[in-house]
Coordinates of C-alpha atoms in Angstrom, one line a residue:
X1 CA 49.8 73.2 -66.1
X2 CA 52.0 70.9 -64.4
X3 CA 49.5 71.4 -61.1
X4 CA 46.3 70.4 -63.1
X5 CA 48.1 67.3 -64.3
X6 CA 49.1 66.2 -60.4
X7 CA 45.2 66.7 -59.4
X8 CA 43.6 64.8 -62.3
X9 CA 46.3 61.9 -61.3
X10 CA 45.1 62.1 -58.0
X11 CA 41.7 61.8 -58.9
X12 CA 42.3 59.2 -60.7
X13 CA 43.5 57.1 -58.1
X14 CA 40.7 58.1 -56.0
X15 CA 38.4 56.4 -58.3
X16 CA 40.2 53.5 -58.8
X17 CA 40.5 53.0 -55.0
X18 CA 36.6 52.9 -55.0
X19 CA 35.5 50.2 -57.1
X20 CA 38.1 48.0 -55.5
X21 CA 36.3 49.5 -51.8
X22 CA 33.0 48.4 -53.1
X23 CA 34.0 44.6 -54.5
X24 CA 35.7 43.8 -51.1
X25 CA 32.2 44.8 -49.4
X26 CA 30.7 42.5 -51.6
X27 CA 32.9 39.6 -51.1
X28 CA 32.9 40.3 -47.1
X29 CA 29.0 40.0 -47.5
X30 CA 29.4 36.9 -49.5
X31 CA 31.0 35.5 -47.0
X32 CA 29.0 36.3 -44.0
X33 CA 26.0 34.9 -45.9
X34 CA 27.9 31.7 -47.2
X35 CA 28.7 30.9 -43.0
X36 CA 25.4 31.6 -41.9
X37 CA 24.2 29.1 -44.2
X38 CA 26.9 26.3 -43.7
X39 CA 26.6 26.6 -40.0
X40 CA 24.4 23.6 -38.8
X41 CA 21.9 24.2 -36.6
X42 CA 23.6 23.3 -32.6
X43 CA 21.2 19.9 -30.8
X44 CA 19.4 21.5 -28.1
X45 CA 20.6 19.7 -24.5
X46 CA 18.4 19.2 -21.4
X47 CA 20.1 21.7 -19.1
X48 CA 19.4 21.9 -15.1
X49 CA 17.5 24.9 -15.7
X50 CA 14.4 23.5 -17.5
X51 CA 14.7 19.5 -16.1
X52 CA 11.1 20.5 -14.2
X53 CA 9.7 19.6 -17.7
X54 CA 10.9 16.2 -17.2
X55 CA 8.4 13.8 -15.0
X56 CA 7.5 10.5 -14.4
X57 CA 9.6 7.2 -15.0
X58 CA 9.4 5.1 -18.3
X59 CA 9.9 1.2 -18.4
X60 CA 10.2 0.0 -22.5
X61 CA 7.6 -2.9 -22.1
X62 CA 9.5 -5.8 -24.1
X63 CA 7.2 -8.0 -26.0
X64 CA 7.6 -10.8 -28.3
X65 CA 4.5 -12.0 -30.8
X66 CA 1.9 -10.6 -27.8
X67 CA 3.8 -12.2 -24.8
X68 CA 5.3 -9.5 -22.5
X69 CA 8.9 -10.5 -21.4
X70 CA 9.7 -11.5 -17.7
X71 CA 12.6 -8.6 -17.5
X72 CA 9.9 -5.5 -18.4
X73 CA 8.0 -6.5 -15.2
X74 CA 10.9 -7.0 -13.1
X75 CA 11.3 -3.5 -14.5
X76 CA 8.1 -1.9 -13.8
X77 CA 8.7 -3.0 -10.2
X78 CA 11.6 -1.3 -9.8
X79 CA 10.6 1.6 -11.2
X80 CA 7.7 1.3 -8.4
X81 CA 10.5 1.9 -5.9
X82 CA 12.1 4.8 -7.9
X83 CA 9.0 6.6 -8.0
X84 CA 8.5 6.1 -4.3
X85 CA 12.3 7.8 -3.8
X86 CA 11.6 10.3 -6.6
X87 CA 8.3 11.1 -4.8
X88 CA 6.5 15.0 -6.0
X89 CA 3.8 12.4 -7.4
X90 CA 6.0 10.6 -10.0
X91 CA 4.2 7.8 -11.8
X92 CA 5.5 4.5 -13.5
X93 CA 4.6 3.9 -17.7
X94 CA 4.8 0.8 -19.4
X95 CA 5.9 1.8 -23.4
X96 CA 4.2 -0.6 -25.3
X97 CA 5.4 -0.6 -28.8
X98 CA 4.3 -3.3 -31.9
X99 CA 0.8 -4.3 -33.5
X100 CA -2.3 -3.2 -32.3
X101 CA -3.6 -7.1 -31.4
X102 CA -0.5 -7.5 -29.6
X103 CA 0.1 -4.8 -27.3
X104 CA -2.9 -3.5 -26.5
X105 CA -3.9 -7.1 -24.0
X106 CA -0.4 -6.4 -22.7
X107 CA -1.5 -3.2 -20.8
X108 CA -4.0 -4.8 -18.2
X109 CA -1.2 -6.9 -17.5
X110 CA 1.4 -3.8 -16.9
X111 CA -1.0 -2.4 -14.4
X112 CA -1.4 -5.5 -12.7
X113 CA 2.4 -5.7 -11.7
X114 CA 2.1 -1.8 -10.7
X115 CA 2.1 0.3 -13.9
X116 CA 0.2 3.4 -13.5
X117 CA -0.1 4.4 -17.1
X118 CA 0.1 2.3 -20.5
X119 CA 1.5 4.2 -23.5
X120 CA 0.4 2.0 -27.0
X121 CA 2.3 3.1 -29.8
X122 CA 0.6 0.2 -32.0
X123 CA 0.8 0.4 -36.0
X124 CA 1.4 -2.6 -38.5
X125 CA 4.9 -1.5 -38.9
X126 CA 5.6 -2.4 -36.1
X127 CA 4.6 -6.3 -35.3
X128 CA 8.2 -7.4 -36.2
X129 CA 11.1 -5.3 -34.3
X130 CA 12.9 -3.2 -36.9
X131 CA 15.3 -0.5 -35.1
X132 CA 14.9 2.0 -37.7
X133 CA 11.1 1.6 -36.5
X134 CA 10.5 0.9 -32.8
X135 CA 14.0 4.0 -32.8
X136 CA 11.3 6.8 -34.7
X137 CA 8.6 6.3 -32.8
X138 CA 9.9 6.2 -29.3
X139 CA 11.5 9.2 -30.0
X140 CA 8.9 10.9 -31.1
X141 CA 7.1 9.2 -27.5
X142 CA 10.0 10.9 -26.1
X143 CA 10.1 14.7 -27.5
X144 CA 6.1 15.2 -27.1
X145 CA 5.8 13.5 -23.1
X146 CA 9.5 14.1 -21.6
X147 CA 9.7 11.0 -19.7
X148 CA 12.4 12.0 -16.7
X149 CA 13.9 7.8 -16.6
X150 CA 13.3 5.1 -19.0
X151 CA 14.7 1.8 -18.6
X152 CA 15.3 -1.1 -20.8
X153 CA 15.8 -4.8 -19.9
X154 CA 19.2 -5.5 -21.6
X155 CA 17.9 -8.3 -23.7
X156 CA 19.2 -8.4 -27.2
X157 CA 16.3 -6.6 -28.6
X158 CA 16.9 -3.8 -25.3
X159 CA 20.7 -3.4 -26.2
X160 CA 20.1 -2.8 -29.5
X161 CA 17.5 -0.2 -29.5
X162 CA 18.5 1.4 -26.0
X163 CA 21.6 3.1 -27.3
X164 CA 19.9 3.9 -30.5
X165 CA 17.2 5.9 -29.1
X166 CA 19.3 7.6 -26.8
X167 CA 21.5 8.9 -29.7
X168 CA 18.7 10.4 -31.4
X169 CA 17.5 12.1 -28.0
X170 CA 21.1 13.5 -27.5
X171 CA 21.2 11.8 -24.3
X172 CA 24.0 9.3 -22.5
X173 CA 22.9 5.6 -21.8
X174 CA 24.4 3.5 -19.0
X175 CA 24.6 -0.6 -20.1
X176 CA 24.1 -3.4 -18.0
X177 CA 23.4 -2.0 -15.0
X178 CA 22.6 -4.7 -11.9
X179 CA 21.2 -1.9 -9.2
X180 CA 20.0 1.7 -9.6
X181 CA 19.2 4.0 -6.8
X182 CA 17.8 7.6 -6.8
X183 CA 17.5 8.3 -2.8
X184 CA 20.8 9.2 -1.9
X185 CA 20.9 7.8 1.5
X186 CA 19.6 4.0 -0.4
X187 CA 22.6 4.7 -2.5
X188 CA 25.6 4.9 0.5
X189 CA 23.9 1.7 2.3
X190 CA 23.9 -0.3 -0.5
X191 CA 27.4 0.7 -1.0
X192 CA 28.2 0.0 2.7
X193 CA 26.6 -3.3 2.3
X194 CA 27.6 -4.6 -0.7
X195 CA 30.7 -3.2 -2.1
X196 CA 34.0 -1.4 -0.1
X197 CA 33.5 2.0 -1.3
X198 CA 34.1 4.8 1.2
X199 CA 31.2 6.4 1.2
X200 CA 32.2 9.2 3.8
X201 CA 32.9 11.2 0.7
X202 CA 29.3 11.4 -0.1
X203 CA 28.0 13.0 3.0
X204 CA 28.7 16.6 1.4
X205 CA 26.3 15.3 -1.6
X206 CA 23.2 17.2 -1.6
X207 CA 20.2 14.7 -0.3
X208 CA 17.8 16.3 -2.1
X209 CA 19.3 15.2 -5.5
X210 CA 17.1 13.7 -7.5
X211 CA 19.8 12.3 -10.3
X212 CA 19.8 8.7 -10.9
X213 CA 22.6 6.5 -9.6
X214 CA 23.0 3.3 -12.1
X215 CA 25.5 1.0 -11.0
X216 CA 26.7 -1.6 -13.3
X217 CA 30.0 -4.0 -13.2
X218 CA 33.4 -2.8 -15.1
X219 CA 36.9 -4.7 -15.7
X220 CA 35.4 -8.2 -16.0
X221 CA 33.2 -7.6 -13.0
X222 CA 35.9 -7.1 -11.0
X223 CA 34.9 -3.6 -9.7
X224 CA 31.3 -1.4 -9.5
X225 CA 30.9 1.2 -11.5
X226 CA 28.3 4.0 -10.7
X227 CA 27.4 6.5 -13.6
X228 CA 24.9 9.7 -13.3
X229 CA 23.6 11.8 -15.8
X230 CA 24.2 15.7 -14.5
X231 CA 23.3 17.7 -17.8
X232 CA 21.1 15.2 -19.8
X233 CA 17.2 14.2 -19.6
X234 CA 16.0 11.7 -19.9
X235 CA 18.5 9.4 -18.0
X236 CA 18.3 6.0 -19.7
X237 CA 19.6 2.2 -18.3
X238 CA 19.4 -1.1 -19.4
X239 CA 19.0 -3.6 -17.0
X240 CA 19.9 -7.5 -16.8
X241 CA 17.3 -9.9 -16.3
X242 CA 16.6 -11.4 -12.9
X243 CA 18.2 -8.4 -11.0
X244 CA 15.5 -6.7 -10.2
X245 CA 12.2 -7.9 -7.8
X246 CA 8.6 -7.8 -9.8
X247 CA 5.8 -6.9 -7.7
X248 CA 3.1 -9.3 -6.6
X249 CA 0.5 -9.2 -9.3
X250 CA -2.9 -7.3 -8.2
X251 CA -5.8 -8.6 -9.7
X252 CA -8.3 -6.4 -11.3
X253 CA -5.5 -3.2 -11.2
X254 CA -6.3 -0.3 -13.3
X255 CA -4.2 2.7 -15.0
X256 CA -4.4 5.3 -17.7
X257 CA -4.1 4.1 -21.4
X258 CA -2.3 6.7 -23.7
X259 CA -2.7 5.7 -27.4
X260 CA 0.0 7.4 -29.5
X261 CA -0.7 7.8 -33.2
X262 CA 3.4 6.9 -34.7
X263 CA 4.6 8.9 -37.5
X264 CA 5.7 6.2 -39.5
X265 CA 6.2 4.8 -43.0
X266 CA 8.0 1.9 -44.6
X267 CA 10.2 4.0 -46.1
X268 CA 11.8 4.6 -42.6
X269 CA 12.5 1.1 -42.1
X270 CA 15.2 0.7 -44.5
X271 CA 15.6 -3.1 -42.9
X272 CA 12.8 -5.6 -44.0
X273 CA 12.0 -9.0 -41.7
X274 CA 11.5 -11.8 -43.6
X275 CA 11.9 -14.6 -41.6
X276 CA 12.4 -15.7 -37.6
X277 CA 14.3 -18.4 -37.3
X278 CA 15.1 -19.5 -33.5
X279 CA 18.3 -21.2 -32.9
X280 CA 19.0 -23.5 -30.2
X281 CA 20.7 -20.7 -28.3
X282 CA 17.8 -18.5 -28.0
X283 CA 16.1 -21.1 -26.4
X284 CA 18.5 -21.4 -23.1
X285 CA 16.4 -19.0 -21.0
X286 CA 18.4 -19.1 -17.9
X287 CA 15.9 -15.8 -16.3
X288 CA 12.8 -17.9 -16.6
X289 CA 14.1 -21.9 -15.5
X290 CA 12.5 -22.7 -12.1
X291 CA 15.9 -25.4 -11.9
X292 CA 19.4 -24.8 -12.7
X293 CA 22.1 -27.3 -12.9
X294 CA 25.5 -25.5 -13.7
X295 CA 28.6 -26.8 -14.1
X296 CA 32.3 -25.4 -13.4
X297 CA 35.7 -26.3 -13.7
X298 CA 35.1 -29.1 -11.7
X299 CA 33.6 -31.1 -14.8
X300 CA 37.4 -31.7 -16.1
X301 CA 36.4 -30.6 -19.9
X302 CA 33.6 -30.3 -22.5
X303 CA 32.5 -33.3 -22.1
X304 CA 31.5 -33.2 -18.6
X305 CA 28.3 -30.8 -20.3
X306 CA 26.7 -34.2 -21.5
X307 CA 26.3 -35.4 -18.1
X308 CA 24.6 -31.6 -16.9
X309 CA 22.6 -32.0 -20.2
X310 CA 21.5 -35.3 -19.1
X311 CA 21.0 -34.0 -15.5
X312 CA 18.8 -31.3 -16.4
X313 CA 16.7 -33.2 -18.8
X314 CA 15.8 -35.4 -16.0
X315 CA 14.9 -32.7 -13.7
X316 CA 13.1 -30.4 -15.5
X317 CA 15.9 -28.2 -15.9
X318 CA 18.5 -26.0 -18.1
X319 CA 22.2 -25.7 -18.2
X320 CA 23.8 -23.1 -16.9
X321 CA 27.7 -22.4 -16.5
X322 CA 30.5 -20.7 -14.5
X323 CA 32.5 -18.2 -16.7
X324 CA 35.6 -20.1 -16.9
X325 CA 34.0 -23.0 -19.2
X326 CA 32.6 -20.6 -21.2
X327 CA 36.2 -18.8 -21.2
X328 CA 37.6 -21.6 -22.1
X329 CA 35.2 -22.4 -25.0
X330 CA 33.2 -25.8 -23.0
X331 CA 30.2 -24.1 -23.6
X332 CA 28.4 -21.3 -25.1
X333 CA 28.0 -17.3 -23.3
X334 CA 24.4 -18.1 -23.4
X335 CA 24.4 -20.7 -20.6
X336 CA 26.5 -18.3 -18.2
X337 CA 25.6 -17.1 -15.0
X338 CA 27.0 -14.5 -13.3
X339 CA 28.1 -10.7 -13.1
X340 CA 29.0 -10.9 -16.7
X341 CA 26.7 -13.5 -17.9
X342 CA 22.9 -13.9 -16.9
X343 CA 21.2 -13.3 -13.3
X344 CA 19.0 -15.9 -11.9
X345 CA 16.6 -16.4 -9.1
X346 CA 15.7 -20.3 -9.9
X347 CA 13.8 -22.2 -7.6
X348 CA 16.5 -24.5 -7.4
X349 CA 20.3 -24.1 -8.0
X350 CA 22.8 -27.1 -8.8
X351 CA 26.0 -25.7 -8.4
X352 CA 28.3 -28.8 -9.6
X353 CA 32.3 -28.2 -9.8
X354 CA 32.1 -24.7 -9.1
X355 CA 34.3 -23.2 -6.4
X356 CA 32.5 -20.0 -5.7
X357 CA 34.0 -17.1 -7.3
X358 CA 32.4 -14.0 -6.2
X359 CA 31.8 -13.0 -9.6
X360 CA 29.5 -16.2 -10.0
X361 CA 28.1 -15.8 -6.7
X362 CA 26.5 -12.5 -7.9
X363 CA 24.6 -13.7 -9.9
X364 CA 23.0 -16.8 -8.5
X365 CA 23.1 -16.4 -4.4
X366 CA 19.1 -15.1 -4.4
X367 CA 18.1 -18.3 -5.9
X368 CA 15.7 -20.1 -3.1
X369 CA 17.1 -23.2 -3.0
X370 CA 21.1 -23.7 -3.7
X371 CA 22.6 -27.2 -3.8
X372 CA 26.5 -27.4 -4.2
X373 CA 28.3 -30.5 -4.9
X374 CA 32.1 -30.2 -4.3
X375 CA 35.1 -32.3 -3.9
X376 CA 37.1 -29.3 -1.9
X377 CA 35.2 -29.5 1.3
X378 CA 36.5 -25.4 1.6
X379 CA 35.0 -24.2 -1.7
X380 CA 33.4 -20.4 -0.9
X381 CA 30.2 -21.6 -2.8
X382 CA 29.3 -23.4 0.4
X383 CA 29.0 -20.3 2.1
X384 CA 26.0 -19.1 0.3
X385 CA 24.8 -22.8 -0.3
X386 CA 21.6 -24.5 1.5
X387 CA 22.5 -27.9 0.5
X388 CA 26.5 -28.8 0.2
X389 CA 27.5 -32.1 -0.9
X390 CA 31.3 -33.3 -0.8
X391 CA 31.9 -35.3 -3.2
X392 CA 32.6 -36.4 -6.8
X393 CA 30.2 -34.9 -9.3
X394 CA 30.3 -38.0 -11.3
X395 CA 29.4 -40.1 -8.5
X396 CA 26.9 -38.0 -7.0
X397 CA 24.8 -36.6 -9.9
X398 CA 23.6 -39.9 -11.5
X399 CA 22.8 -40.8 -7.8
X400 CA 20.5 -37.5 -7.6
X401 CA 19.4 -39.0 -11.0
X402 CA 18.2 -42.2 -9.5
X403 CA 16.7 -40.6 -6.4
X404 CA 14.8 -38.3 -8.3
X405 CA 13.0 -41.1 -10.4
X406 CA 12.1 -42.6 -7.0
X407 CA 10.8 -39.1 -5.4
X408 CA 8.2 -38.7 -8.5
X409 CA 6.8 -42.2 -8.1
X410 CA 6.4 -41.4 -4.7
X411 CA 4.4 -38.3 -5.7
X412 CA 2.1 -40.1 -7.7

């Protein structure tokens, strides 16, 4: 008896064992399924091995109420030259993006300046910049053609949406970039020429790469940053305006228009424009003045700006400014010229009180015409100046005041 009793124990043991088997395969289940559905789908990369689907070279066409901004064809110039270093028959698109009636003239004019393709992404939506909007459908632009570069003028309307755009592709962006290069052996003698980087480091680089170099300014301009994208397409930069060359315009050019039909509703524009208002501010436009009367240190304090706004009104011209008046809260960023302001390629260039710091000098010293007026006789700016008068601003400013009413009359 007492052997039956120790073998219907046993079994039931055994067949407690097995429910408690069978609910810990349940629960292991449970929680396989639970992590296959909490586990977000991974963003797929651009990786070396399929960059071939990458081509051509975009160039976001800025335009404001139908009038294409100066910067996008300085921009579709240079991306002329990339193409031309890039070379296996890589082609230059102006991305066109707003109302139908205003971007569709805009294309002719693209070509003209050496665009070889227009795409129009045109839709009501889109007449007033919205990021949530002009972000959507670029990316979408983006994900059906595979542009391999696009660049943006860093205007306030470029450094918005730039970084925005690149976020949704996954991609890195690099800002404020003042020279780009993708020919390796361009890259080592601009270096060579323009900055003290040893560049024997680079002859093990491969010269066949085909990665974009974007150099932009870092610490205050004091040094040159040069940033690649290695694992990442499409590579994307925004440029300052005035630092790169626009083409000659060729009349009667032709390209390829590419219309894009934008997925787009107002519920993706969660920000609504209901007025444009322009300040005072926005209407400094150092990029497009033909003459340039800046003022430094030299003027002694804020008040010294009356005289350059008096100066400028009577030549035709805007006020522009040396960093260390804005620094010092004379005048406003908007008026500053420079590596960390605005570059500029005026026609003509008064450089008055300013001593030459290379940091200003890179950003005006292409100007045709440069006109310093100094009282330190050994002030670097004469270096790069055409004109250089010694002297006392105040004294010699209203003089150039007076001679210019007398050189008009003698026009007429």
């Amino acid at each position: 008896m007492a052997e039956k009793k120790v073998s219907k124990a046993a079994k039931a043991k055994t067949s407690a064992k097995a429910p408690a088997k069978k609910e810990t395969a349940k629960k292991e289940a449970a929680k396989k399924e639970t992590t296959k559905k909490e586990t977000p789908k991974k963003e797929t990369v651009a990786t070396e091995n399929d960059f071939s689907q990458y081509k051509n070279i975009w160039v976001f066409a800025e335009q404001r109420n139908g009038k294409i901004m100066n910067v996008a064809l300085e921009l579709i110039g240079e991306g002329k030259r990339l193409a031309a270093e890039r070379g296996e028959g890589c082609k230059v698109g102006a991305l066109l993006v707003g109302d139908k009636k205003d971007v569709e003239p805009l294309a002719k004019e693209c070509f003209k300046y050496g665009a070889d393709m227009a795409y129009v992404i045109a839709d009501p939506l889109l007449k007033q910049f919205t990021t949530d909007g002009y972000t959507k459908v670029i990316t979408q632009a983006i994900e059906k053609y595979k542009p391999e570069i696009i660049l943006y003028g860093a205007t306030h309307i470029g450094r918005d949406l730039a970084p925005r755009v690149a976020g949704r592709a996954n991609v890195g962006l690099t800002a404020d970039c003042t020279h780009l290069d993708i020919s390796l052996a361009n890259y080592i003698e601009f270096n060579e020429k323009n900055t003290t980087l040893n560049t024997a480091g680079l002859a093990n680089e491969d010269p066949k790469d085909t990665k974009l170099k974007m150099t932009r300014p870092a610490f205050g301009g004091n040094l040159m940053a040069t940033i690649i994208s290695p694992t990442s397409r499409p590579q994307m930069a925004t440029v300052r305006p005035g630092v790169m060359q626009k083409l000659d315009p060729v009349k009667n050019a032709t390209g390829e228009i590419i219309e894009i039909k934008p997925k787009l509703s107002e519920k993706d524009i969660k920000v609504k424009v209901l007025k444009v208002v322009k300040s005072a501010k926005e209407l400094v436009s150092l990029t497009d003045a033909d003459i340039i009367c800046a003022g430094g240190r030299g003027l002694g304090g804020p008040e010294g700006f009356e005289l350059m706004k008096k100066f400028a009104d009577k030549v035709g011209g805007v006020v522009g400014s040396s960093r260390a008046c804005v620094d010092s809260g004379w005048i406003g960023h908007e008026h500053q010229v420079g590596q960390t302001g605005t570059t500029v390629k005026p026609k003509i260039y008064f450089a008055c009180g300013i001593s030459g710091a290379i940091q200003h000098l890179a950003g005006m010293q292409d100007s045709e015409c440069i006109i310093a007026i100094n009282k330190d006789p050994e002030a670097p700016i004469f270096e790069v100046a055409d004109y250089g008068i010694v002297g006392d601003l105040y004294k010699v400013i209203p003089e150039i005041m007076e001679a210019w009413d007398k050189a008009e009359e003698l026009a007429k």
